[in-house]
PDB file as gemmi writes it, atoms N, CA and C in Angstrom:
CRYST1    1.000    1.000    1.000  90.00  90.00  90.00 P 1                      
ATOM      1  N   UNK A   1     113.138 113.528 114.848  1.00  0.00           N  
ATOM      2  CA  UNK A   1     113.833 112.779 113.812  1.00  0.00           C  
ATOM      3  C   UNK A   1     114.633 111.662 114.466  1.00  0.00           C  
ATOM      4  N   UNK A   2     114.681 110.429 113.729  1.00  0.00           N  
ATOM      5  CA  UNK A   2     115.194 109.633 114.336  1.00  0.00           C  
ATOM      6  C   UNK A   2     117.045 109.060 113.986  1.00  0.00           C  
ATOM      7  N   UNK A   3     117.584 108.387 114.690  1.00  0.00           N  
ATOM      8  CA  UNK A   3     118.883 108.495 114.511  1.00  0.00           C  
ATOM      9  C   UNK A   3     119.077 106.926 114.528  1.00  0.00           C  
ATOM     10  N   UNK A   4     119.445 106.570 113.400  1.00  0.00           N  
ATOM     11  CA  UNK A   4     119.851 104.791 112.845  1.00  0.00           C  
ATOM     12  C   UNK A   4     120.879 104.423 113.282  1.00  0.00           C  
ATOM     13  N   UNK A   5     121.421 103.667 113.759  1.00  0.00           N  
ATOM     14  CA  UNK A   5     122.810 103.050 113.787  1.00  0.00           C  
ATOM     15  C   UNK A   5     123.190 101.737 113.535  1.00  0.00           C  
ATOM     16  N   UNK A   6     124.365 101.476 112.771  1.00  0.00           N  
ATOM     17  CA  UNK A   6     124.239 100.188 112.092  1.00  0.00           C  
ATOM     18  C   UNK A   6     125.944  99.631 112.736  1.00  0.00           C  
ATOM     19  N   UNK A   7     126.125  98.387 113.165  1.00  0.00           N  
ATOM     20  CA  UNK A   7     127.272  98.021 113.567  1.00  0.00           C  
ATOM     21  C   UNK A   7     126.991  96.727 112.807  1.00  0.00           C  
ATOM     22  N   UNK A   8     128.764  96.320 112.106  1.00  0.00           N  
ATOM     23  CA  UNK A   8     128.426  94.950 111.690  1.00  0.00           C  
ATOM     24  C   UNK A   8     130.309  94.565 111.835  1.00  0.00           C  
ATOM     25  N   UNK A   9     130.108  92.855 112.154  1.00  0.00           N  
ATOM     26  CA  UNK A   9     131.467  92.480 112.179  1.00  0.00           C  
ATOM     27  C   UNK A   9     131.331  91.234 111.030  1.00  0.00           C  
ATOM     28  N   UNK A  10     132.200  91.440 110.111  1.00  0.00           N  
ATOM     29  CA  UNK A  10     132.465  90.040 109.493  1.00  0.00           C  
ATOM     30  C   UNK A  10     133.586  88.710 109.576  1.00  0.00           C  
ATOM     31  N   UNK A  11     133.277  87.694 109.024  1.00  0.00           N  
ATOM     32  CA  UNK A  11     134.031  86.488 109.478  1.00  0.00           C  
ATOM     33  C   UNK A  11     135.417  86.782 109.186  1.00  0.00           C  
ATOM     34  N   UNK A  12     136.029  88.074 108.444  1.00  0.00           N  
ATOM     35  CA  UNK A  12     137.903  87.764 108.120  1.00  0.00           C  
ATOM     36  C   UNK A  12     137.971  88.973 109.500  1.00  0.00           C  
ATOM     37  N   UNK A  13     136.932  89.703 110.303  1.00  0.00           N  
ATOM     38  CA  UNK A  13     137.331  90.041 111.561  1.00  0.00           C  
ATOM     39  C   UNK A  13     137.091  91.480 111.399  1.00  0.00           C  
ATOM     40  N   UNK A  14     137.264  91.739 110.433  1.00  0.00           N  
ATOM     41  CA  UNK A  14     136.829  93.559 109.722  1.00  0.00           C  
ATOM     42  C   UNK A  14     135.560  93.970 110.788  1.00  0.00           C  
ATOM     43  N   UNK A  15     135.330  95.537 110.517  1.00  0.00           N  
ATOM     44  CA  UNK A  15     134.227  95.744 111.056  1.00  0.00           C  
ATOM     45  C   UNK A  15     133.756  96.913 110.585  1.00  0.00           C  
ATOM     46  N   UNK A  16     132.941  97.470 110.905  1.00  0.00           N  
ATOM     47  CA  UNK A  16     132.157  98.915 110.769  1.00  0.00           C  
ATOM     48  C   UNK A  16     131.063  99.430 111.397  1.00  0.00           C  
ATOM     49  N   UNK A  17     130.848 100.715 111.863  1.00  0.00           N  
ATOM     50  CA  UNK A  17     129.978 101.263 112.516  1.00  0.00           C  
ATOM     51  C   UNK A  17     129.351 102.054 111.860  1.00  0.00           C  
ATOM     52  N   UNK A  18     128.446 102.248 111.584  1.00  0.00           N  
ATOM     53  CA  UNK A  18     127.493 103.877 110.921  1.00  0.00           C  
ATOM     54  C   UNK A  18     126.742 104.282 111.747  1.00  0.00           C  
ATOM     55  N   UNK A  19     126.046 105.587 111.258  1.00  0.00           N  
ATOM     56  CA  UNK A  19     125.133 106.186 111.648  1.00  0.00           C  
ATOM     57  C   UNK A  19     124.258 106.928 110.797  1.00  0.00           C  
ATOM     58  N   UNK A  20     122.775 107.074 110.912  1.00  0.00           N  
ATOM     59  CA  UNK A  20     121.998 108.181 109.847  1.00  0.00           C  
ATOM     60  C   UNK A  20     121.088 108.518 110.387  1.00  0.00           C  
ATOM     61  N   UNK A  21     120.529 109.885 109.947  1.00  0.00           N  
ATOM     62  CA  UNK A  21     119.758 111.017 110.010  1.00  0.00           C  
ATOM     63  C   UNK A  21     118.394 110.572 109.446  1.00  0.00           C  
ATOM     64  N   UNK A  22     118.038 109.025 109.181  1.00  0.00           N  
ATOM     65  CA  UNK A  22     116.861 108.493 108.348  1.00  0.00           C  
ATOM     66  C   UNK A  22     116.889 109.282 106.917  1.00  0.00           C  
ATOM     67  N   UNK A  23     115.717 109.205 106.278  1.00  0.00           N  
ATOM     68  CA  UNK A  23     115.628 109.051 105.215  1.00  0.00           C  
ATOM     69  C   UNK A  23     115.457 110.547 104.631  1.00  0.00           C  
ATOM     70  N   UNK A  24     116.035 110.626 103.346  1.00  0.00           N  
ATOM     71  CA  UNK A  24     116.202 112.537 102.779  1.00  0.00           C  
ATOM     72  C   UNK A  24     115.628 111.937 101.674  1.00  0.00           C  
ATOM     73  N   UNK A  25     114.821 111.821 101.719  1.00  0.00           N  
ATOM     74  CA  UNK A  25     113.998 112.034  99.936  1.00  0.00           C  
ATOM     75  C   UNK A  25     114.150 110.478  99.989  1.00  0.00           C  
ATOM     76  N   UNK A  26     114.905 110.444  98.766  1.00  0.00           N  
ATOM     77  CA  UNK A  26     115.058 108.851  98.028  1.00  0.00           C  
ATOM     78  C   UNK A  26     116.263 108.339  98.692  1.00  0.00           C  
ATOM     79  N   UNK A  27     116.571 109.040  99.732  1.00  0.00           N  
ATOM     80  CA  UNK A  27     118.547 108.555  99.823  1.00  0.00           C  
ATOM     81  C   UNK A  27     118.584 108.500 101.151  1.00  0.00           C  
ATOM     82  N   UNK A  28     119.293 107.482 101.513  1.00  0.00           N  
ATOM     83  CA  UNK A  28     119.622 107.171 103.483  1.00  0.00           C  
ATOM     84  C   UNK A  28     121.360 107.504 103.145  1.00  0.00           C  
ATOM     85  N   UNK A  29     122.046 108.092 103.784  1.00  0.00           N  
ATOM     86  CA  UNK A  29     123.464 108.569 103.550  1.00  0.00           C  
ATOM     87  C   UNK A  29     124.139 107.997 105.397  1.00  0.00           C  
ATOM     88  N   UNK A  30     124.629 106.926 105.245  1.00  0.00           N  
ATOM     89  CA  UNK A  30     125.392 106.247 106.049  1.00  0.00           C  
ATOM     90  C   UNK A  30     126.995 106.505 106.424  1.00  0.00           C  
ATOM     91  N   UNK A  31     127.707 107.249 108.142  1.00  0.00           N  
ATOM     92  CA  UNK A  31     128.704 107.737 108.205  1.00  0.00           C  
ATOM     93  C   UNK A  31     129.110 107.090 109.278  1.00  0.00           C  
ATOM     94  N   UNK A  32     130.229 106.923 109.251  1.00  0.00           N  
ATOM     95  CA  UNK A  32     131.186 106.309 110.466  1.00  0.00           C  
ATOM     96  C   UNK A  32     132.287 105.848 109.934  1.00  0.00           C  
ATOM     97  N   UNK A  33     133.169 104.022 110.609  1.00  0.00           N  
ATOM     98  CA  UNK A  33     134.326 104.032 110.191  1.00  0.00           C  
ATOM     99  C   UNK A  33     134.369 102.262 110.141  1.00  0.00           C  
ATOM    100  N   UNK A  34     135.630 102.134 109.612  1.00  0.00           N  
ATOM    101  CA  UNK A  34     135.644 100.540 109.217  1.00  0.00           C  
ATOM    102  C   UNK A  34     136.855 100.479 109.844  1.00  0.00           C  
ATOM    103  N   UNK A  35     137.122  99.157 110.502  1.00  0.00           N  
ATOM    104  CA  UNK A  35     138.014  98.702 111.038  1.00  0.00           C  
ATOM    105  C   UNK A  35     138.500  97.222 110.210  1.00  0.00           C  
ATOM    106  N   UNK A  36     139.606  97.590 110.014  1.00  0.00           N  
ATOM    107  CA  UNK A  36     140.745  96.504 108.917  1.00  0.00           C  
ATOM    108  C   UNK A  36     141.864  96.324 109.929  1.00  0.00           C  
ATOM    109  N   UNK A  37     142.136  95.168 109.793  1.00  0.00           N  
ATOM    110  CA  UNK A  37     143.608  94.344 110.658  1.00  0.00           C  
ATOM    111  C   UNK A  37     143.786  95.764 111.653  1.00  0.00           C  
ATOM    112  N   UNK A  38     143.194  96.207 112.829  1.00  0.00           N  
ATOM    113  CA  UNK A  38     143.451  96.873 113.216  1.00  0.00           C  
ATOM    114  C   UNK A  38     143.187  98.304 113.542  1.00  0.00           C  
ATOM    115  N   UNK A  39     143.121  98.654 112.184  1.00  0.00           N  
ATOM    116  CA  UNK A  39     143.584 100.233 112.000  1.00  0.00           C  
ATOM    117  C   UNK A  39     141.787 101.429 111.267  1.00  0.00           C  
ATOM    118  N   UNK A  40     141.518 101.693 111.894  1.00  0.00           N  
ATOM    119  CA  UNK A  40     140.311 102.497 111.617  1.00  0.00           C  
ATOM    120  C   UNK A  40     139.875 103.376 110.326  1.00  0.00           C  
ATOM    121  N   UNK A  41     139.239 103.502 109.530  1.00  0.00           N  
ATOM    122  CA  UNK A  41     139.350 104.253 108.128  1.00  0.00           C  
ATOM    123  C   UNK A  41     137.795 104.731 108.210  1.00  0.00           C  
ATOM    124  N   UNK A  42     137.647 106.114 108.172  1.00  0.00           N  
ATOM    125  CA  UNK A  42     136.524 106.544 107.622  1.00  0.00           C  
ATOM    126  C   UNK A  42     135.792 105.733 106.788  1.00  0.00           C  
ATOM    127  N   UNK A  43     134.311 105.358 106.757  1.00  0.00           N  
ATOM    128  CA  UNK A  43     133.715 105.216 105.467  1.00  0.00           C  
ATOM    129  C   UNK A  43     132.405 105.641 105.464  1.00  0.00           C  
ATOM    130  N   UNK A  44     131.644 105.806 104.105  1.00  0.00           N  
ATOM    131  CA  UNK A  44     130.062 106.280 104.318  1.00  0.00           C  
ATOM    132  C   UNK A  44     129.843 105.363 102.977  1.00  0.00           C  
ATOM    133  N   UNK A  45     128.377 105.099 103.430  1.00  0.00           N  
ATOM    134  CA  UNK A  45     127.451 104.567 102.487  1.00  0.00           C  
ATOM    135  C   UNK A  45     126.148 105.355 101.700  1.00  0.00           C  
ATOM    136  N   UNK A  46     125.855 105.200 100.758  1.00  0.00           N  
ATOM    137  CA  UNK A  46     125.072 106.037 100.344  1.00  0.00           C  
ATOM    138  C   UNK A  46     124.096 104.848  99.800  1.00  0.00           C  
ATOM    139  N   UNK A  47     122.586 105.223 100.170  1.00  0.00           N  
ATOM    140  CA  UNK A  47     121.697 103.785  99.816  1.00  0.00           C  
ATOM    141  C   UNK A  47     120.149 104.817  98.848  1.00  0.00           C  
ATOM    142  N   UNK A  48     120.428 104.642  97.708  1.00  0.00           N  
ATOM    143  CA  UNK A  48     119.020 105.162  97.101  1.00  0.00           C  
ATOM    144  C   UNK A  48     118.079 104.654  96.591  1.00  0.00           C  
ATOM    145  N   UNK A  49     116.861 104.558  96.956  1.00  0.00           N  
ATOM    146  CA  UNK A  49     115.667 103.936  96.504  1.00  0.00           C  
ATOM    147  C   UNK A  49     115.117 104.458  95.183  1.00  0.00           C  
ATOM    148  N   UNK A  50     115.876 103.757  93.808  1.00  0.00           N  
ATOM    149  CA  UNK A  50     116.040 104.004  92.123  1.00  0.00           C  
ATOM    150  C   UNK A  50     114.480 103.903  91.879  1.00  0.00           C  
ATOM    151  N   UNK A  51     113.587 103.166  92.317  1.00  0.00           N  
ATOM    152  CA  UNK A  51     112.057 102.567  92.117  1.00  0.00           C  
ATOM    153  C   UNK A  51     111.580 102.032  92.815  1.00  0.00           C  
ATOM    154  N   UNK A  52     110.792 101.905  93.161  1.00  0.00           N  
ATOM    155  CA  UNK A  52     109.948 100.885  94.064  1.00  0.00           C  
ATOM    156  C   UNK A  52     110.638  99.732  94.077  1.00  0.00           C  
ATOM    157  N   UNK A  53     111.407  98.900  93.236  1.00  0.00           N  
ATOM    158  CA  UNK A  53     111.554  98.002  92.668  1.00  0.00           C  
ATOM    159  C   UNK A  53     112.809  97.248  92.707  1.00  0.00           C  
ATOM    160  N   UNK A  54     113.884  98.874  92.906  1.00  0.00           N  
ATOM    161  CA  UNK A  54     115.192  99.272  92.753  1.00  0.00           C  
ATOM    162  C   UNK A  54     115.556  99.725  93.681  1.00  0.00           C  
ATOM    163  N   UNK A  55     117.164  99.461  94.218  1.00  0.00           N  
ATOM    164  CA  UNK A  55     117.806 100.359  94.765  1.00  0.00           C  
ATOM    165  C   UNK A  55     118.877  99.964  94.813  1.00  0.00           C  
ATOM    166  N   UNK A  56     120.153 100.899  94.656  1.00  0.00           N  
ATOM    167  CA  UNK A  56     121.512 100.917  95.030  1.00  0.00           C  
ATOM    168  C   UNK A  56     122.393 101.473  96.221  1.00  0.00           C  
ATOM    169  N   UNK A  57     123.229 100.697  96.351  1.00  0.00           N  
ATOM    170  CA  UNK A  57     124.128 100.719  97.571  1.00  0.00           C  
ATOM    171  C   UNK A  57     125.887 101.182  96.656  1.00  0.00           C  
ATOM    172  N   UNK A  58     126.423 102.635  97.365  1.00  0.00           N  
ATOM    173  CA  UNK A  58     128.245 102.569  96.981  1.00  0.00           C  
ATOM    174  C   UNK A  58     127.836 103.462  98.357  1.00  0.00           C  
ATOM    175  N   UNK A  59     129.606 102.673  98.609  1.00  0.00           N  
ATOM    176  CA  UNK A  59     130.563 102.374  99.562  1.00  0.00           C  
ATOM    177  C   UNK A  59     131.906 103.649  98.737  1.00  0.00           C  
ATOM    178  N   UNK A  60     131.743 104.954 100.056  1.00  0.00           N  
ATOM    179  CA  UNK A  60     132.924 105.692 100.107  1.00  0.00           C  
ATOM    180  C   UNK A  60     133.846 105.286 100.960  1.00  0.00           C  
ATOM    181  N   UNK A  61     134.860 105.806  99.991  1.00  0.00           N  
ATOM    182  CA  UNK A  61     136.230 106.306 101.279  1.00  0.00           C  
ATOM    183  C   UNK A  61     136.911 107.650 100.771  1.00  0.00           C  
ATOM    184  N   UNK A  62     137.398 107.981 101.607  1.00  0.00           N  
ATOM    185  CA  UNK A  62     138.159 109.412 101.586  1.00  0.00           C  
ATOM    186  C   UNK A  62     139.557 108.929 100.617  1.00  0.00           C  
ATOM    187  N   UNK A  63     139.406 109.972  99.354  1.00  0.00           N  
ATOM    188  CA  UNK A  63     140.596 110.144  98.856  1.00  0.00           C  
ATOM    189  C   UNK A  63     142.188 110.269  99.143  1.00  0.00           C  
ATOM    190  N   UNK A  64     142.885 111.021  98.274  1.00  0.00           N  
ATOM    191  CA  UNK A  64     143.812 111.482  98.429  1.00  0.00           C  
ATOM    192  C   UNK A  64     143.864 113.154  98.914  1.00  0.00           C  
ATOM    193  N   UNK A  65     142.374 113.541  98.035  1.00  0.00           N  
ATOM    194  CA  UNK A  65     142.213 114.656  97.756  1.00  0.00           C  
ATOM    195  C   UNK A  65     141.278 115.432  99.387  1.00  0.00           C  
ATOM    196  N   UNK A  66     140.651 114.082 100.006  1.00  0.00           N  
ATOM    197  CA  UNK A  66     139.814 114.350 100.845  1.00  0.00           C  
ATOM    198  C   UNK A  66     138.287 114.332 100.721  1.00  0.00           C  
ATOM    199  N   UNK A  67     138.055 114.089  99.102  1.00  0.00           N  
ATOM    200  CA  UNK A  67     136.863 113.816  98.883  1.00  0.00           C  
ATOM    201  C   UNK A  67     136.965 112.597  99.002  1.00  0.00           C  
ATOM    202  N   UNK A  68     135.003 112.264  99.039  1.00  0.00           N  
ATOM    203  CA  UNK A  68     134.598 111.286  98.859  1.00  0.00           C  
ATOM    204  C   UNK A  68     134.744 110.489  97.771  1.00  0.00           C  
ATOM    205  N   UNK A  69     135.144 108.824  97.478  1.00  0.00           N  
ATOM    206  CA  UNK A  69     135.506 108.207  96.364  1.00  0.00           C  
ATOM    207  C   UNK A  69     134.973 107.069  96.749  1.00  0.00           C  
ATOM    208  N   UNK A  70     134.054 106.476  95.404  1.00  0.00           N  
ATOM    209  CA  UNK A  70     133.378 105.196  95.427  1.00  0.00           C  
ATOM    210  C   UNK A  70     134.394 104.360  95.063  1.00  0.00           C  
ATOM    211  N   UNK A  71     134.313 103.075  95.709  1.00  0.00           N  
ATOM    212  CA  UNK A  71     134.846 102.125  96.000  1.00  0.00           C  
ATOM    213  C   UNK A  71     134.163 100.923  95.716  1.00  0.00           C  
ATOM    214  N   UNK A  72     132.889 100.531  96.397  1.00  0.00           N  
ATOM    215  CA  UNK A  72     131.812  99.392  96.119  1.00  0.00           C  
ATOM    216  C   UNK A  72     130.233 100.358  95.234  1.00  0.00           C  
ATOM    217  N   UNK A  73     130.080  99.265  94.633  1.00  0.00           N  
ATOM    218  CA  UNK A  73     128.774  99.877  94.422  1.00  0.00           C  
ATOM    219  C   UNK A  73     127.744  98.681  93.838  1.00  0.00           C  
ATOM    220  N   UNK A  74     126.547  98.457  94.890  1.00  0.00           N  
ATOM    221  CA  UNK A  74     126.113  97.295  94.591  1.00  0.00           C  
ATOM    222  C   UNK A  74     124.302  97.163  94.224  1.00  0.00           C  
ATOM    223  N   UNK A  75     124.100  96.422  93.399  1.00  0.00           N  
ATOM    224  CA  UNK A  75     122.220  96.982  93.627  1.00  0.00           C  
ATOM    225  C   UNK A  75     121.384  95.883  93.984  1.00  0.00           C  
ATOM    226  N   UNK A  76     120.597  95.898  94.243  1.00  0.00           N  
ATOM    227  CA  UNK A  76     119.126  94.971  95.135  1.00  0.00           C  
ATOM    228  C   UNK A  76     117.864  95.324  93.561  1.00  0.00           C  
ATOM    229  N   UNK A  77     117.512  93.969  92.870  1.00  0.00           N  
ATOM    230  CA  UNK A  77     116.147  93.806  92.524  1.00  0.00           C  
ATOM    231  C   UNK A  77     115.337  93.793  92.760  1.00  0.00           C  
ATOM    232  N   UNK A  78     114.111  93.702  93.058  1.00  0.00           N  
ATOM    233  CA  UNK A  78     112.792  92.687  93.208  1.00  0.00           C  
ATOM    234  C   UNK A  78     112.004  92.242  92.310  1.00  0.00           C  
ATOM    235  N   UNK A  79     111.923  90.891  92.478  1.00  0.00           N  
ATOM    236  CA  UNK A  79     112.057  90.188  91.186  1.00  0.00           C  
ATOM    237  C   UNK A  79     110.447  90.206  91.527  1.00  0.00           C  
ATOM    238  N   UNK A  80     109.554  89.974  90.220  1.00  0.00           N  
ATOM    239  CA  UNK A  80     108.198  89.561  90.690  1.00  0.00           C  
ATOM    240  C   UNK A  80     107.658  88.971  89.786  1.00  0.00           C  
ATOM    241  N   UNK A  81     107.317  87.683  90.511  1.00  0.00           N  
ATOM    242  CA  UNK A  81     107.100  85.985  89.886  1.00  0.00           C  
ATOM    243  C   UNK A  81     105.959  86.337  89.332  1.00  0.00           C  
ATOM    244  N   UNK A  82     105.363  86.039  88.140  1.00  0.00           N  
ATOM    245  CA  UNK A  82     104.055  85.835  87.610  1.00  0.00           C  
ATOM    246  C   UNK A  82     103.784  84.478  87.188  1.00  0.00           C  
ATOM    247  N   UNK A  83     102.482  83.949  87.448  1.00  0.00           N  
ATOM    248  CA  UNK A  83     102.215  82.648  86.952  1.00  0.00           C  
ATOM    249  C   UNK A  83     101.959  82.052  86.002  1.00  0.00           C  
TER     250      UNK A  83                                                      
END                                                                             
């Protein structure tokens, strides 16, 4: 089984690291941490393939409670041109 890892830095300086276990069915489940002005915060992504066609992306963070709590949640089309 193979092991993904995703690092990304953006232009206000933020960052984040993941990692995944590849693909469980319809769902890639993304874990590691985000870095803000500094200071490190858990986060996971959860990415599911809705249709061939479809798929959505939310963005956890750890509660108050310690669960997981969506925060972002974003989706991808594919649009398909007919003539």
């Amino acid at each position: 089984q193979q092991k993904l890892v995703r690092s990304v830095v953006v232009g206000n300086g933020n960052s984040y690291s993941l990692s995944a276990d590849d693909w469980q069915e319809d769902k890639l489940t993304w874990q590691g941490a985000i870095v803000m002005n500094g200071r490190s915060s858990p986060l996971k992504e959860e990415i599911v393939k809705d249709s061939p066609d479809r798929f959505t992306a939310t963005y956890f963070v750890p509660g108050q409670d310690g669960d997981w709590q969506p925060v972002v949640n974003e989706s991808c089309d594919r649009l398909i041109n007919t003539p």
